[in-house]
Amino acid sequence: MAEMKPEPLPPTALAADSVAQLPPCEQGAVQSLFDNDLALFLTFRAACIEQFEHDFRLAAALLAAQQDRAALVRLAHSLKGVLHTLGHTEIGALAHGLQVQAERADWAELQGQWTALRLRLVAAFGLDLAA
């Protein structure tokens, strides 16, 4: 039987004193990268979630223009780092793949990679799909 993944919690639904409410990958990040400082992690996570919406718009513009591969590389690199810091290494690997391919893949392939990454971000962080 496939392992069920917990539904993502909206950033405001987390009690300030309960790491156990976080997905396991984020629990690990709180412990290993944030020295068990849940408040700091939640503040950082909320800022990242806000930034993801800006990143969605930037990626859409870059992919529509099909001109600035370097900007797409920078965006993917930034997302990779943030996702690893938040404990989402599997999604970070998708961002890394986009980063590597942005230098050489055709724009249609990059669009597909971005779409896969975006959908995983939406699912993991409870984001608005229309954003």
PDB file of N, CA and C in Angstrom, residues 8 13 28 34 38 43-44 49 51 58 72-73 81 83-84 95 101 106 108 117-118 120-121 124 128:
ATOM      1  N   PRO A   8      -0.789  19.457   3.171  1.00  0.00           N
ATOM      2  CA  PRO A   8      -0.019  20.605   3.649  1.00  0.00           C
ATOM      3  C   PRO A   8      -0.888  21.496   4.523  1.00  0.00           C
ATOM      4  N   ALA A  13      -2.045  27.890  10.090  1.00  0.00           N
ATOM      5  CA  ALA A  13      -2.701  26.816  10.828  1.00  0.00           C
ATOM      6  C   ALA A  13      -1.781  26.139  11.829  1.00  0.00           C
ATOM      7  N   GLY A  28      12.471  17.813  10.162  1.00  0.00           N
ATOM      8  CA  GLY A  28      13.919  17.620  10.096  1.00  0.00           C
ATOM      9  C   GLY A  28      14.664  18.924   9.897  1.00  0.00           C
ATOM     10  N   PHE A  34      17.504  24.814  11.812  1.00  0.00           N
ATOM     11  CA  PHE A  34      16.994  25.955  12.576  1.00  0.00           C
ATOM     12  C   PHE A  34      17.203  25.759  14.082  1.00  0.00           C
ATOM     13  N   LEU A  38      11.355  26.740  16.214  1.00  0.00           N
ATOM     14  CA  LEU A  38      10.162  26.655  15.380  1.00  0.00           C
ATOM     15  C   LEU A  38       9.679  28.022  14.931  1.00  0.00           C
ATOM     16  N   THR A  43       8.585  31.699  10.514  1.00  0.00           N
ATOM     17  CA  THR A  43       8.740  33.034   9.935  1.00  0.00           C
ATOM     18  C   THR A  43       9.409  32.929   8.570  1.00  0.00           C
ATOM     19  N   PHE A  44      10.468  32.133   8.499  1.00  0.00           N
ATOM     20  CA  PHE A  44      11.174  31.939   7.226  1.00  0.00           C
ATOM     21  C   PHE A  44      10.256  31.274   6.198  1.00  0.00           C
ATOM     22  N   ILE A  49       6.874  31.343   1.275  1.00  0.00           N
ATOM     23  CA  ILE A  49       5.587  31.138   0.620  1.00  0.00           C
ATOM     24  C   ILE A  49       5.139  32.411  -0.086  1.00  0.00           C
ATOM     25  N   GLN A  51       7.128  34.678  -1.259  1.00  0.00           N
ATOM     26  CA  GLN A  51       8.027  34.841  -2.398  1.00  0.00           C
ATOM     27  C   GLN A  51       7.681  33.892  -3.535  1.00  0.00           C
ATOM     28  N   LEU A  58       7.345  35.503 -12.192  1.00  0.00           N
ATOM     29  CA  LEU A  58       8.607  35.671 -12.911  1.00  0.00           C
ATOM     30  C   LEU A  58       8.838  34.514 -13.876  1.00  0.00           C
ATOM     31  N   LEU A  72      16.277  32.438 -15.652  1.00  0.00           N
ATOM     32  CA  LEU A  72      15.611  31.191 -15.269  1.00  0.00           C
ATOM     33  C   LEU A  72      16.556  30.317 -14.452  1.00  0.00           C
ATOM     34  N   VAL A  73      17.830  30.302 -14.810  1.00  0.00           N
ATOM     35  CA  VAL A  73      18.836  29.567 -14.032  1.00  0.00           C
ATOM     36  C   VAL A  73      18.893  30.124 -12.613  1.00  0.00           C
ATOM     37  N   GLY A  81      17.810  26.218  -3.333  1.00  0.00           N
ATOM     38  CA  GLY A  81      18.359  26.515  -2.015  1.00  0.00           C
ATOM     39  C   GLY A  81      17.291  26.678  -0.950  1.00  0.00           C
ATOM     40  N   LEU A  83      14.197  25.528  -0.982  1.00  0.00           N
ATOM     41  CA  LEU A  83      13.509  24.261  -0.740  1.00  0.00           C
ATOM     42  C   LEU A  83      14.343  23.323   0.120  1.00  0.00           C
ATOM     43  N   HIS A  84      15.640  23.299  -0.096  1.00  0.00           N
ATOM     44  CA  HIS A  84      16.503  22.472   0.743  1.00  0.00           C
ATOM     45  C   HIS A  84      16.516  22.997   2.174  1.00  0.00           C
ATOM     46  N   ALA A  95      13.896  21.567  -8.797  1.00  0.00           N
ATOM     47  CA  ALA A  95      14.434  22.906  -9.075  1.00  0.00           C
ATOM     48  C   ALA A  95      15.852  22.804  -9.625  1.00  0.00           C
ATOM     49  N   GLN A 101      18.956  22.249 -16.742  1.00  0.00           N
ATOM     50  CA  GLN A 101      18.411  22.204 -18.096  1.00  0.00           C
ATOM     51  C   GLN A 101      18.163  23.589 -18.704  1.00  0.00           C
ATOM     52  N   ASP A 106      15.221  22.948 -24.754  1.00  0.00           N
ATOM     53  CA  ASP A 106      14.351  23.857 -25.497  1.00  0.00           C
ATOM     54  C   ASP A 106      13.280  24.404 -24.557  1.00  0.00           C
ATOM     55  N   ALA A 108      10.061  24.521 -24.682  1.00  0.00           N
ATOM     56  CA  ALA A 108       8.909  23.661 -24.405  1.00  0.00           C
ATOM     57  C   ALA A 108       9.238  22.676 -23.280  1.00  0.00           C
ATOM     58  N   LEU A 117       7.458  21.409 -11.334  1.00  0.00           N
ATOM     59  CA  LEU A 117       7.982  22.027 -10.117  1.00  0.00           C
ATOM     60  C   LEU A 117       6.905  22.878  -9.445  1.00  0.00           C
ATOM     61  N   ARG A 118       6.214  23.679 -10.227  1.00  0.00           N
ATOM     62  CA  ARG A 118       5.170  24.558  -9.705  1.00  0.00           C
ATOM     63  C   ARG A 118       4.046  23.758  -9.034  1.00  0.00           C
ATOM     64  N   ARG A 120       4.257  20.847  -7.660  1.00  0.00           N
ATOM     65  CA  ARG A 120       4.761  20.299  -6.389  1.00  0.00           C
ATOM     66  C   ARG A 120       4.824  21.375  -5.314  1.00  0.00           C
ATOM     67  N   LEU A 121       5.198  22.594  -5.698  1.00  0.00           N
ATOM     68  CA  LEU A 121       5.202  23.697  -4.734  1.00  0.00           C
ATOM     69  C   LEU A 121       3.787  23.994  -4.238  1.00  0.00           C
ATOM     70  N   ALA A 124       2.757  21.133  -1.850  1.00  0.00           N
ATOM     71  CA  ALA A 124       3.506  21.065  -0.602  1.00  0.00           C
ATOM     72  C   ALA A 124       3.206  22.214   0.344  1.00  0.00           C
ATOM     73  N   ASP A 128      -2.153  28.760  -3.884  1.00  0.00           N
ATOM     74  CA  ASP A 128      -3.227  28.940  -4.850  1.00  0.00           C
ATOM     75  C   ASP A 128      -2.700  28.536  -6.223  1.00  0.00           C
TER      76      ASP A 128
END
